[in-house]
Amino acid sequence: MSFFQKGRPYVIAGPCSAETREQVLETARRLSDGAVHLFRAGVWKPRTRPGSFEGNGAAALEWLTEVKQQFNLPSIIEVAEPEHIELALKHGIDAVWIGARTTVNPFHIQRLADALNGTKLPVLVKNPVNPDVDLWLGAIERFEKAGAVDVGAIHRGFSGYGGENRNQPNWPIPIELKRRRPDLCLICDPSHITGNREKVASMAQKAMDMHFDGLMIETHITPEKAWTDAAQQVTPETLHLILSQLVIKQELGEDTNARVQLEYFRQLMDNLDAEIIDLIAKRLDLSNKIGEIKKDCNMTVYQPNRWREIVETITGRADQQGLSADFIVSIYEKIHHESVRRQLNIMGTTAENQTTH
Ligand code: PEP
Ligand code: MN
């Protein structure tokens, strides 16, 4: 069993930053009633701009050793340099996470993966700041290839300008990660997604509904006075309330009647999917015939007026059916693109066969 799969949700909680020995020990004391599996604390802080608190470094590792001795609570810290990993091991830290700003850089990730080689230290990889599932998975694979035994992922949202959250959740990305790697433990970090303590509970519930395995929630004894990320941290008591109110659903519920109904509708849906694919194939056959005519009569493959006409027709039809026009147009853009590709082939003018003289 993975280090990170000892319950659903697997709960990681603790302050954004380890500020003082008292703050760390008091937060840990109030989190040590069994609901939290792993204590988090930032020891080296990746700050966007210089001049703000950058963490207490190695001194704070001693406080985490005390947390384990006093409260039997294992801890996880962020590492961004090979020396951080060395120090974490020296102080008996139980696991490490890779921050979003580090995951973007494969050179850096490779150095960290090499430093972790042979250590058995479990590692959670936060998504990169940009929405790129391959870059995220690539970082995970670098740790696995270097021999890391327990690797998991943390979804903390993606940078954007504006929007209702601090970082956009962009759910299709973690969903795609889980589709490709169902074996990976996937944790959600509602604190860094929302950036707002009032929204942490609903984002945590959403993560549970999206079948995440666990949660990482920033927790502080006096959140409004926190040295970093003050707006998003919750007190240990609020954390317990959030956890107690979570509704944990199973992929397939207990209700057999509901499962039979689900099966029935899924069968109907599968039949419709088969029809949709048959219809697309028929439509593309027509594109081929049209392509031959265009070739024989020297007409352009792409005809802007015809495409405009199609968009108008499908938009009207989408409206009649109460469907979003943007959604339908985005599907048709793909179909039209395939049509154009086939007709360019018929013309013999695909980019691949074009020769310059
Ligand atoms: C953090 O967890 O405190 C942190 C710096 O996170 P991220 O890498 O997601 O910004
Ligand atoms: Mn933080």
mmCIF file with all atom_site columns, N, CA and C in Angstrom, residues 20-22 24-26 28-29 39 59-75 91-94:
data_model
loop_
_atom_site.group_PDB
_atom_site.id
_atom_site.type_symbol
_atom_site.label_atom_id
_atom_site.label_alt_id
_atom_site.label_comp_id
_atom_site.label_asym_id
_atom_site.label_entity_id
_atom_site.label_seq_id
_atom_site.pdbx_PDB_ins_code
_atom_site.Cartn_x
_atom_site.Cartn_y
_atom_site.Cartn_z
_atom_site.occupancy
_atom_site.B_iso_or_equiv
_atom_site.pdbx_formal_charge
_atom_site.auth_seq_id
_atom_site.auth_comp_id
_atom_site.auth_asym_id
_atom_site.auth_atom_id
_atom_site.pdbx_PDB_model_num
ATOM 1  N N  . THR A 1 20 ? 7.476  29.875 13.856 1.00 0.00 ? 20 THR A N  1
ATOM 2  C CA . THR A 1 20 ? 8.222  29.796 15.125 1.00 0.00 ? 20 THR A CA 1
ATOM 3  C C  . THR A 1 20 ? 8.019  28.391 15.710 1.00 0.00 ? 20 THR A C  1
ATOM 4  N N  . ARG A 1 21 ? 8.867  28.032 16.645 1.00 0.00 ? 21 ARG A N  1
ATOM 5  C CA . ARG A 1 21 ? 8.753  26.712 17.293 1.00 0.00 ? 21 ARG A CA 1
ATOM 6  C C  . ARG A 1 21 ? 7.380  26.589 17.961 1.00 0.00 ? 21 ARG A C  1
ATOM 7  N N  . GLU A 1 22 ? 6.948  27.675 18.650 1.00 0.00 ? 22 GLU A N  1
ATOM 8  C CA . GLU A 1 22 ? 5.667  27.640 19.372 1.00 0.00 ? 22 GLU A CA 1
ATOM 9  C C  . GLU A 1 22 ? 4.503  27.450 18.398 1.00 0.00 ? 22 GLU A C  1
ATOM 10 N N  . VAL A 1 24 ? 4.521  26.113 15.429 1.00 0.00 ? 24 VAL A N  1
ATOM 11 C CA . VAL A 1 24 ? 4.536  24.762 14.841 1.00 0.00 ? 24 VAL A CA 1
ATOM 12 C C  . VAL A 1 24 ? 4.000  23.746 15.851 1.00 0.00 ? 24 VAL A C  1
ATOM 13 N N  . LEU A 1 25 ? 4.517  23.798 17.090 1.00 0.00 ? 25 LEU A N  1
ATOM 14 C CA . LEU A 1 25 ? 4.118  22.790 18.078 1.00 0.00 ? 25 LEU A CA 1
ATOM 15 C C  . LEU A 1 25 ? 2.653  22.935 18.475 1.00 0.00 ? 25 LEU A C  1
ATOM 16 N N  . GLU A 1 26 ? 2.179  24.186 18.598 1.00 0.00 ? 26 GLU A N  1
ATOM 17 C CA . GLU A 1 26 ? 0.781  24.390 18.993 1.00 0.00 ? 26 GLU A CA 1
ATOM 18 C C  . GLU A 1 26 ? -0.165 23.959 17.870 1.00 0.00 ? 26 GLU A C  1
ATOM 19 N N  . ALA A 1 28 ? 0.466  21.663 15.636 1.00 0.00 ? 28 ALA A N  1
ATOM 20 C CA . ALA A 1 28 ? 0.519  20.194 15.607 1.00 0.00 ? 28 ALA A CA 1
ATOM 21 C C  . ALA A 1 28 ? -0.298 19.598 16.764 1.00 0.00 ? 28 ALA A C  1
ATOM 22 N N  . ARG A 1 29 ? -0.189 20.216 17.954 1.00 0.00 ? 29 ARG A N  1
ATOM 23 C CA . ARG A 1 29 ? -0.936 19.686 19.110 1.00 0.00 ? 29 ARG A CA 1
ATOM 24 C C  . ARG A 1 29 ? -2.438 19.665 18.797 1.00 0.00 ? 29 ARG A C  1
ATOM 25 N N  . PHE A 1 39 ? 1.642  15.970 8.777  1.00 0.00 ? 39 PHE A N  1
ATOM 26 C CA . PHE A 1 39 ? 1.734  17.391 9.137  1.00 0.00 ? 39 PHE A CA 1
ATOM 27 C C  . PHE A 1 39 ? 2.582  18.106 8.094  1.00 0.00 ? 39 PHE A C  1
ATOM 28 N N  . ALA A 1 59 ? 16.634 25.263 10.676 1.00 0.00 ? 59 ALA A N  1
ATOM 29 C CA . ALA A 1 59 ? 16.220 25.401 12.085 1.00 0.00 ? 59 ALA A CA 1
ATOM 30 C C  . ALA A 1 59 ? 14.816 24.830 12.284 1.00 0.00 ? 59 ALA A C  1
ATOM 31 N N  . ALA A 1 60 ? 13.944 25.045 11.286 1.00 0.00 ? 60 ALA A N  1
ATOM 32 C CA . ALA A 1 60 ? 12.555 24.597 11.415 1.00 0.00 ? 60 ALA A CA 1
ATOM 33 C C  . ALA A 1 60 ? 12.444 23.068 11.366 1.00 0.00 ? 60 ALA A C  1
ATOM 34 N N  . LEU A 1 61 ? 13.464 22.416 10.803 1.00 0.00 ? 61 LEU A N  1
ATOM 35 C CA . LEU A 1 61 ? 13.413 20.947 10.739 1.00 0.00 ? 61 LEU A CA 1
ATOM 36 C C  . LEU A 1 61 ? 13.458 20.345 12.135 1.00 0.00 ? 61 LEU A C  1
ATOM 37 N N  . GLU A 1 62 ? 14.179 21.030 13.041 1.00 0.00 ? 62 GLU A N  1
ATOM 38 C CA . GLU A 1 62 ? 14.247 20.558 14.436 1.00 0.00 ? 62 GLU A CA 1
ATOM 39 C C  . GLU A 1 62 ? 12.842 20.561 15.061 1.00 0.00 ? 62 GLU A C  1
ATOM 40 N N  . TRP A 1 63 ? 12.044 21.597 14.725 1.00 0.00 ? 63 TRP A N  1
ATOM 41 C CA . TRP A 1 63 ? 10.695 21.694 15.308 1.00 0.00 ? 63 TRP A CA 1
ATOM 42 C C  . TRP A 1 63 ? 9.825  20.535 14.818 1.00 0.00 ? 63 TRP A C  1
ATOM 43 N N  . LEU A 1 64 ? 10.055 20.128 13.550 1.00 0.00 ? 64 LEU A N  1
ATOM 44 C CA . LEU A 1 64 ? 9.261  19.016 13.010 1.00 0.00 ? 64 LEU A CA 1
ATOM 45 C C  . LEU A 1 64 ? 9.676  17.691 13.655 1.00 0.00 ? 64 LEU A C  1
ATOM 46 N N  . THR A 1 65 ? 10.949 17.589 14.021 1.00 0.00 ? 65 THR A N  1
ATOM 47 C CA . THR A 1 65 ? 11.389 16.400 14.772 1.00 0.00 ? 65 THR A CA 1
ATOM 48 C C  . THR A 1 65 ? 10.638 16.351 16.105 1.00 0.00 ? 65 THR A C  1
ATOM 49 N N  . GLU A 1 66 ? 10.493 17.525 16.732 1.00 0.00 ? 66 GLU A N  1
ATOM 50 C CA . GLU A 1 66 ? 9.761  17.583 18.017 1.00 0.00 ? 66 GLU A CA 1
ATOM 51 C C  . GLU A 1 66 ? 8.297  17.219 17.837 1.00 0.00 ? 66 GLU A C  1
ATOM 52 N N  . VAL A 1 67 ? 7.701  17.660 16.708 1.00 0.00 ? 67 VAL A N  1
ATOM 53 C CA . VAL A 1 67 ? 6.292  17.345 16.420 1.00 0.00 ? 67 VAL A CA 1
ATOM 54 C C  . VAL A 1 67 ? 6.107  15.829 16.430 1.00 0.00 ? 67 VAL A C  1
ATOM 55 N N  . LYS A 1 68 ? 7.040  15.142 15.816 1.00 0.00 ? 68 LYS A N  1
ATOM 56 C CA . LYS A 1 68 ? 6.929  13.683 15.727 1.00 0.00 ? 68 LYS A CA 1
ATOM 57 C C  . LYS A 1 68 ? 7.102  13.048 17.120 1.00 0.00 ? 68 LYS A C  1
ATOM 58 N N  . GLN A 1 69 ? 8.111  13.553 17.874 1.00 0.00 ? 69 GLN A N  1
ATOM 59 C CA . GLN A 1 69 ? 8.353  12.985 19.209 1.00 0.00 ? 69 GLN A CA 1
ATOM 60 C C  . GLN A 1 69 ? 7.155  13.214 20.124 1.00 0.00 ? 69 GLN A C  1
ATOM 61 N N  . GLN A 1 70 ? 6.627  14.460 20.121 1.00 0.00 ? 70 GLN A N  1
ATOM 62 C CA . GLN A 1 70 ? 5.566  14.809 21.077 1.00 0.00 ? 70 GLN A CA 1
ATOM 63 C C  . GLN A 1 70 ? 4.193  14.289 20.679 1.00 0.00 ? 70 GLN A C  1
ATOM 64 N N  . PHE A 1 71 ? 3.889  14.333 19.373 1.00 0.00 ? 71 PHE A N  1
ATOM 65 C CA . PHE A 1 71 ? 2.501  14.032 18.955 1.00 0.00 ? 71 PHE A CA 1
ATOM 66 C C  . PHE A 1 71 ? 2.384  12.839 18.022 1.00 0.00 ? 71 PHE A C  1
ATOM 67 N N  . ASN A 1 72 ? 3.499  12.196 17.737 1.00 0.00 ? 72 ASN A N  1
ATOM 68 C CA . ASN A 1 72 ? 3.488  11.019 16.875 1.00 0.00 ? 72 ASN A CA 1
ATOM 69 C C  . ASN A 1 72 ? 2.898  11.327 15.495 1.00 0.00 ? 72 ASN A C  1
ATOM 70 N N  . LEU A 1 73 ? 3.180  12.554 15.026 1.00 0.00 ? 73 LEU A N  1
ATOM 71 C CA . LEU A 1 73 ? 2.633  13.016 13.751 1.00 0.00 ? 73 LEU A CA 1
ATOM 72 C C  . LEU A 1 73 ? 3.789  13.127 12.740 1.00 0.00 ? 73 LEU A C  1
ATOM 73 N N  . PRO A 1 74 ? 3.767  12.307 11.680 1.00 0.00 ? 74 PRO A N  1
ATOM 74 C CA . PRO A 1 74 ? 4.834  12.418 10.672 1.00 0.00 ? 74 PRO A CA 1
ATOM 75 C C  . PRO A 1 74 ? 4.700  13.715 9.873  1.00 0.00 ? 74 PRO A C  1
ATOM 76 N N  . SER A 1 75 ? 5.780  14.146 9.227  1.00 0.00 ? 75 SER A N  1
ATOM 77 C CA . SER A 1 75 ? 5.669  15.428 8.524  1.00 0.00 ? 75 SER A CA 1
ATOM 78 C C  . SER A 1 75 ? 6.187  15.392 7.094  1.00 0.00 ? 75 SER A C  1
ATOM 79 N N  . HIS A 1 91 ? 17.133 14.917 9.254  1.00 0.00 ? 91 HIS A N  1
ATOM 80 C CA . HIS A 1 91 ? 16.241 15.219 10.373 1.00 0.00 ? 91 HIS A CA 1
ATOM 81 C C  . HIS A 1 91 ? 15.064 14.244 10.474 1.00 0.00 ? 91 HIS A C  1
ATOM 82 N N  . GLY A 1 92 ? 15.093 13.183 9.692  1.00 0.00 ? 92 GLY A N  1
ATOM 83 C CA . GLY A 1 92 ? 14.027 12.162 9.795  1.00 0.00 ? 92 GLY A CA 1
ATOM 84 C C  . GLY A 1 92 ? 12.670 12.638 9.311  1.00 0.00 ? 92 GLY A C  1
ATOM 85 N N  . ILE A 1 93 ? 12.652 13.595 8.370  1.00 0.00 ? 93 ILE A N  1
ATOM 86 C CA . ILE A 1 93 ? 11.374 14.035 7.787  1.00 0.00 ? 93 ILE A CA 1
ATOM 87 C C  . ILE A 1 93 ? 10.805 12.845 6.996  1.00 0.00 ? 93 ILE A C  1
ATOM 88 N N  . ASP A 1 94 ? 9.465  12.685 7.061  1.00 0.00 ? 94 ASP A N  1
ATOM 89 C CA . ASP A 1 94 ? 8.869  11.445 6.539  1.00 0.00 ? 94 ASP A CA 1
ATOM 90 C C  . ASP A 1 94 ? 8.568  11.458 5.046  1.00 0.00 ? 94 ASP A C  1
#
